[in-house]
Amino acid sequence: MKQKGNFLLMKPSEFRGWLSKQKVIRNISRLQVHHTASPNYSTRGIREGAARQDYFVCLEGMRNYHIQTQGWSATGQNITTFEDGTIAISLDRDLNHTPAGIKGANTGAICIENIGSFDRGGDLITEEQRKSILHLYACLAEKFNIPVDTDHIVYHAWYTRSGERMADYTPGRSSKTCPGTNFWGDGNTVLAANRNFIPQIAAELARLKNKKPTPDQISNINDNSINKEDEPMTPTEKKMMDELKAQVNGLLKAQSMDVPSYAKPAIDKLTQMKDRNGHPIIDTPDGRSADFYALATVLDRLGMLDR
Ligand SMILES: [Zn+2]
């Protein structure tokens, strides 16, 4: 972690521990999703292969814009994610302060700005930022007990300029395209969110809950929410699996049989017959199906095996 000016920087792996120590007295029930549009991957110095812009220069630049141009009292967002996954906390807009993110949806919300321009034709999100964002939302959902759905994790684009929540992103009515028409490589609609972003946060949250919890988290963990897929079989499950295997083996065996007495004359003839290369026509008379023995008997009775 590194603190400078109005921001605290940390790695994604440090976020959950940091968050667990935060005392938040306002009621949090909503997580906003934004992209910054500018700054973006170009201004960060990714595309040119140039030296990467300093994190704090980027953050203070946003803060200056918010205060001087927008006239806000502080940085608009509570949290920022970077292209390499780095997470920044706004110290002038800490978690106890209502953000300036979405008109009509700031009360009880945490505003997260993801650096990048994720409209179609813009930046393609990096794997590091993608993972960091999923982890961040999962940690926040865990800490504040927020349902992982599109009523509680909201895109800026689902609101009008006057702050009304719409059913979906509506070009012409939405205040912005934010977090981008190609956000998550999928778009900024409710349908797109439900297809990829929301279930991936839910999966990350399940993964977090499956991890060995710290003592103060134990009381929060409900057994039913733990993902047990990776655990070995219980004795009951193993017994059921063994019974199933025995049944399958029995079925396979029932299909094969020893030579029945009615087929013996036909099979005796067949085992002595050779093909044109002098090889036996059949070398394993036993263990074949009832249909095989019946057919051999029919051929014999037609006189076709008396050659
Ligand atoms: Zn936005």
Coordinates of C-alpha atoms and ligand atoms in Angstrom, one line a residue:
M1 CA 0.0 0.0 0.0
K2 CA 1.1 3.5 -0.8
Q3 CA -0.5 6.8 0.3
K4 CA 0.2 10.1 -1.3
G5 CA -1.9 13.3 -1.5
N6 CA -5.6 12.4 -1.5
F7 CA -5.3 8.7 -2.5
L8 CA -4.3 5.3 -1.1
L9 CA -3.0 2.7 -3.6
M10 CA -3.2 -1.0 -3.1
K11 CA -2.9 -4.3 -4.9
P12 CA -6.1 -6.3 -5.4
S13 CA -4.8 -8.9 -2.9
E14 CA -4.7 -6.2 -0.2
F15 CA -8.2 -4.9 -0.7
R16 CA -10.3 -7.5 1.2
G17 CA -8.1 -7.2 4.3
W18 CA -8.2 -3.4 4.1
L19 CA -11.9 -3.4 3.6
S20 CA -12.6 -5.7 6.6
K21 CA -11.0 -3.0 8.9
Q22 CA -13.1 -0.1 7.6
K23 CA -15.8 1.2 9.9
V24 CA -18.6 2.4 7.7
I25 CA -21.5 4.0 9.4
R26 CA -23.7 4.9 6.5
N27 CA -25.9 2.2 5.1
I28 CA -24.5 0.8 1.8
S29 CA -27.0 -0.9 -0.5
R30 CA -25.8 -0.1 -4.0
L31 CA -22.6 -0.4 -6.0
Q32 CA -22.2 1.8 -9.1
V33 CA -20.3 0.8 -12.2
H34 CA -18.5 3.4 -14.3
H35 CA -15.7 3.9 -16.8
T36 CA -13.7 7.0 -16.8
A37 CA -13.7 7.5 -20.6
S38 CA -10.9 10.0 -20.0
P39 CA -8.4 9.2 -18.5
N40 CA -8.1 6.0 -20.5
Y41 CA -5.6 3.4 -21.7
S42 CA -4.1 6.0 -24.1
T43 CA -3.6 8.7 -21.6
R44 CA -2.2 6.1 -19.2
G45 CA 0.5 5.4 -21.8
I46 CA -0.3 1.9 -22.6
R47 CA -0.9 2.1 -26.4
E48 CA 2.2 4.1 -27.2
G49 CA 4.5 1.7 -25.3
A50 CA 5.6 4.9 -23.6
A51 CA 6.4 5.2 -19.9
R52 CA 3.3 4.5 -17.8
Q53 CA 1.7 7.6 -16.3
D54 CA 2.1 7.9 -12.5
Y55 CA -1.0 6.6 -10.6
F56 CA -1.2 9.7 -8.4
V57 CA -0.8 12.1 -11.3
C58 CA -3.8 10.4 -13.0
L59 CA -5.9 10.4 -9.7
E60 CA -5.1 14.0 -8.8
G61 CA -5.9 15.0 -12.4
M62 CA -9.4 13.6 -12.0
R63 CA -9.8 15.2 -8.6
N64 CA -8.8 18.6 -10.0
Y65 CA -11.4 18.2 -12.8
H66 CA -14.1 17.2 -10.4
I67 CA -13.4 20.1 -8.0
Q68 CA -12.5 22.9 -10.5
T69 CA -14.7 22.1 -13.5
Q70 CA -17.6 20.1 -12.0
G71 CA -17.6 22.2 -8.8
W72 CA -17.7 19.2 -6.5
S73 CA -16.3 19.3 -3.0
A74 CA -14.0 16.3 -3.6
T75 CA -13.1 13.5 -6.0
G76 CA -16.4 12.1 -7.3
Q77 CA -15.7 8.4 -6.8
N78 CA -14.9 6.5 -3.7
I79 CA -12.8 3.9 -5.5
T80 CA -10.8 3.7 -8.8
T81 CA -9.4 0.6 -10.6
F82 CA -6.4 0.8 -12.9
E83 CA -5.4 -1.1 -16.1
D84 CA -2.9 -3.3 -14.1
G85 CA -5.5 -4.1 -11.4
T86 CA -4.2 -1.5 -8.9
I87 CA -7.0 -0.2 -6.7
A88 CA -7.1 3.4 -5.4
I89 CA -9.2 4.7 -2.5
S90 CA -10.2 8.3 -2.5
L91 CA -9.3 9.7 0.9
D92 CA -11.3 12.9 0.3
R93 CA -14.3 10.8 -0.5
D94 CA -13.9 7.8 1.8
L95 CA -16.5 5.1 2.2
N96 CA -18.5 7.2 4.8
H97 CA -19.1 9.9 2.2
T98 CA -21.9 9.8 -0.4
P99 CA -20.3 9.9 -3.8
A100 CA -21.1 12.1 -6.8
G101 CA -21.5 9.3 -9.3
I102 CA -25.1 8.9 -10.6
K103 CA -27.7 11.5 -10.1
G104 CA -30.6 9.9 -8.2
A105 CA -28.6 6.9 -7.1
N106 CA -25.8 8.2 -4.9
T107 CA -27.5 7.8 -1.5
G108 CA -26.4 4.5 0.0
A109 CA -24.0 3.9 -2.9
I110 CA -20.3 3.4 -3.4
C111 CA -19.1 4.9 -6.7
I112 CA -16.4 2.9 -8.5
E113 CA -14.6 4.4 -11.5
N114 CA -12.8 1.9 -13.7
I115 CA -10.1 3.6 -15.7
G116 CA -10.6 3.1 -19.5
S117 CA -12.8 3.9 -22.3
F118 CA -15.0 0.8 -22.8
D119 CA -17.2 2.1 -25.6
R120 CA -17.2 0.1 -28.8
G121 CA -13.9 0.7 -30.6
G122 CA -12.3 1.9 -27.4
D123 CA -10.0 0.1 -24.9
L124 CA -10.1 -3.7 -24.6
I125 CA -10.0 -4.4 -20.9
T126 CA -6.9 -6.1 -19.6
E127 CA -7.1 -9.5 -17.7
E128 CA -5.5 -7.8 -14.7
Q129 CA -8.2 -5.1 -14.5
R130 CA -11.0 -7.6 -15.2
K131 CA -9.9 -9.8 -12.3
S132 CA -9.4 -6.8 -10.0
I133 CA -12.9 -5.4 -10.7
L134 CA -14.6 -8.8 -10.1
H135 CA -12.7 -9.2 -6.8
L136 CA -13.5 -5.6 -5.8
Y137 CA -17.3 -5.9 -6.3
A138 CA -17.3 -9.4 -4.6
C139 CA -15.5 -8.0 -1.6
L140 CA -17.9 -5.0 -1.3
A141 CA -20.9 -7.3 -1.7
E142 CA -19.5 -9.5 1.0
K143 CA -18.7 -6.7 3.4
F144 CA -22.0 -4.8 3.0
N145 CA -24.2 -7.9 2.4
I146 CA -25.4 -6.6 -1.0
P147 CA -27.3 -8.9 -3.3
V148 CA -25.4 -9.5 -6.5
D149 CA -28.0 -8.5 -9.1
T150 CA -28.8 -5.6 -11.4
D151 CA -31.0 -3.8 -8.7
H152 CA -27.9 -3.4 -6.5
I153 CA -25.0 -3.4 -8.9
V154 CA -25.9 -0.7 -11.3
Y155 CA -24.5 0.8 -14.5
H156 CA -24.6 4.6 -15.0
A157 CA -26.3 4.0 -18.3
W158 CA -29.4 2.7 -16.7
Y159 CA -30.3 6.2 -15.4
T160 CA -31.6 9.3 -17.1
R161 CA -29.9 12.7 -16.8
S162 CA -32.5 13.7 -14.2
G163 CA -31.8 10.6 -12.1
E164 CA -34.6 8.2 -13.1
R165 CA -33.8 4.5 -13.2
M166 CA -34.9 3.0 -16.5
A167 CA -35.5 -0.7 -17.3
D168 CA -32.3 -0.7 -19.4
Y169 CA -29.8 1.4 -21.3
T170 CA -31.7 3.5 -23.7
P171 CA -29.8 5.6 -26.3
G172 CA -31.1 9.1 -26.3
R173 CA -32.6 8.8 -22.8
S174 CA -29.6 7.4 -20.8
S175 CA -27.5 10.1 -19.3
K176 CA -24.3 8.4 -20.6
T177 CA -23.1 5.2 -22.3
C178 CA -21.0 4.6 -19.1
P179 CA -19.5 2.0 -18.3
G180 CA -19.3 1.7 -22.1
T181 CA -21.2 0.1 -25.0
N182 CA -18.5 -2.6 -25.0
F183 CA -18.1 -2.9 -21.3
W184 CA -16.9 -6.4 -20.3
G185 CA -16.7 -7.2 -24.0
D186 CA -20.4 -7.5 -23.9
G187 CA -22.2 -4.1 -23.7
N188 CA -23.9 -1.9 -21.1
T189 CA -27.4 -3.4 -21.1
V190 CA -29.1 -5.2 -18.2
L191 CA -29.1 -8.3 -20.4
A192 CA -25.4 -8.1 -20.9
A193 CA -24.8 -7.6 -17.2
N194 CA -26.9 -10.6 -16.3
R195 CA -25.1 -12.7 -18.9
N196 CA -21.5 -12.1 -17.8
F197 CA -20.6 -9.4 -15.3
I198 CA -23.1 -10.3 -12.5
P199 CA -22.6 -14.1 -12.6
Q200 CA -18.8 -13.6 -12.6
I201 CA -19.0 -11.4 -9.5
A202 CA -21.3 -14.1 -7.9
A203 CA -18.7 -16.7 -8.7
E204 CA -15.9 -14.6 -7.2
L205 CA -18.0 -14.1 -4.1
A206 CA -18.6 -17.9 -3.8
R207 CA -14.8 -18.4 -4.2
L208 CA -14.1 -15.9 -1.4
K209 CA -16.6 -17.5 1.0
N210 CA -15.1 -20.9 0.2
K211 CA -11.7 -19.7 1.4
K212 CA -10.7 -20.2 4.9
P213 CA -12.4 -17.3 6.7
T214 CA -10.7 -15.1 9.3
P215 CA -12.1 -15.5 12.8
D216 CA -14.3 -12.4 12.6
Q217 CA -15.9 -13.7 9.4
I218 CA -16.8 -17.1 10.7
S219 CA -20.1 -16.0 12.3
N220 CA -21.2 -14.5 8.9
I221 CA -20.7 -17.6 6.9
N222 CA -23.8 -19.7 6.2
D223 CA -23.0 -23.3 5.4
N224 CA -25.4 -23.4 2.5
S225 CA -23.5 -20.6 0.7
I226 CA -20.2 -22.6 0.7
N227 CA -19.3 -24.1 -2.6
K228 CA -18.6 -27.8 -1.9
E229 CA -17.8 -28.9 -5.5
D230 CA -14.1 -29.3 -4.8
E231 CA -14.5 -31.4 -1.7
P232 CA -13.9 -35.2 -1.7
M233 CA -16.9 -37.5 -1.6
T234 CA -18.6 -38.1 1.7
P235 CA -18.9 -41.9 2.8
T236 CA -22.6 -41.8 1.7
E237 CA -21.7 -40.4 -1.7
K238 CA -19.0 -43.0 -2.1
K239 CA -21.3 -45.9 -1.2
M240 CA -23.9 -44.6 -3.8
M241 CA -21.2 -44.3 -6.4
D242 CA -20.0 -47.9 -5.7
E243 CA -23.5 -49.2 -6.0
L244 CA -24.0 -47.4 -9.3
K245 CA -20.7 -48.9 -10.7
A246 CA -21.8 -52.4 -9.6
Q247 CA -25.2 -51.9 -11.4
V248 CA -23.5 -50.8 -14.6
N249 CA -21.1 -53.7 -14.6
G250 CA -24.0 -56.1 -14.0
L251 CA -25.9 -54.6 -17.0
L252 CA -22.8 -55.0 -19.3
K253 CA -22.3 -58.6 -18.2
A254 CA -26.0 -59.5 -18.7
Q255 CA -25.6 -58.7 -22.4
S256 CA -22.8 -61.3 -22.9
M257 CA -23.3 -65.0 -22.3
D258 CA -21.6 -68.4 -22.6
V259 CA -22.6 -70.6 -25.6
P260 CA -26.1 -71.8 -25.0
S261 CA -26.8 -75.5 -25.7
Y262 CA -29.0 -74.9 -28.7
A263 CA -26.2 -73.0 -30.4
K264 CA -23.5 -75.5 -29.7
P265 CA -23.6 -77.4 -33.0
A266 CA -23.4 -74.1 -35.0
I267 CA -20.6 -72.6 -32.8
D268 CA -18.6 -75.9 -33.0
K269 CA -18.7 -75.6 -36.8
L270 CA -17.8 -71.9 -36.8
T271 CA -14.8 -72.3 -34.5
Q272 CA -13.3 -74.9 -36.9
M273 CA -13.9 -72.7 -40.0
K274 CA -11.0 -70.7 -41.4
D275 CA -11.0 -67.6 -43.6
R276 CA -9.1 -67.5 -47.0
N277 CA -5.9 -66.6 -45.1
G278 CA -6.2 -69.7 -42.9
H279 CA -7.2 -67.8 -39.8
P280 CA -10.1 -68.9 -37.6
I281 CA -13.3 -67.1 -38.3
I282 CA -14.0 -66.7 -34.6
D283 CA -11.6 -67.3 -31.7
T284 CA -13.8 -66.4 -28.8
P285 CA -17.0 -68.4 -28.9
D286 CA -18.0 -67.5 -25.4
G287 CA -19.2 -64.1 -24.1
R288 CA -21.2 -63.1 -27.1
S289 CA -24.8 -61.9 -27.3
A290 CA -28.0 -64.0 -27.5
D291 CA -28.5 -62.4 -31.0
F292 CA -25.2 -63.7 -32.2
Y293 CA -25.9 -67.3 -31.1
A294 CA -29.4 -67.2 -32.6
L295 CA -28.1 -66.0 -36.0
A296 CA -25.3 -68.7 -36.0
T297 CA -28.0 -71.3 -35.4
V298 CA -30.2 -70.0 -38.2
L299 CA -27.2 -70.1 -40.6
D300 CA -26.4 -73.7 -39.5
R301 CA -30.0 -74.8 -40.0
L302 CA -30.0 -73.3 -43.5
G303 CA -27.0 -75.6 -44.2
M304 CA -24.6 -72.7 -44.7
L305 CA -22.0 -73.8 -42.2
D306 CA -21.6 -77.3 -43.9
R307 CA -18.9 -76.4 -46.2
Ligands
ZN1 ZN -20.4 7.0 -15.2

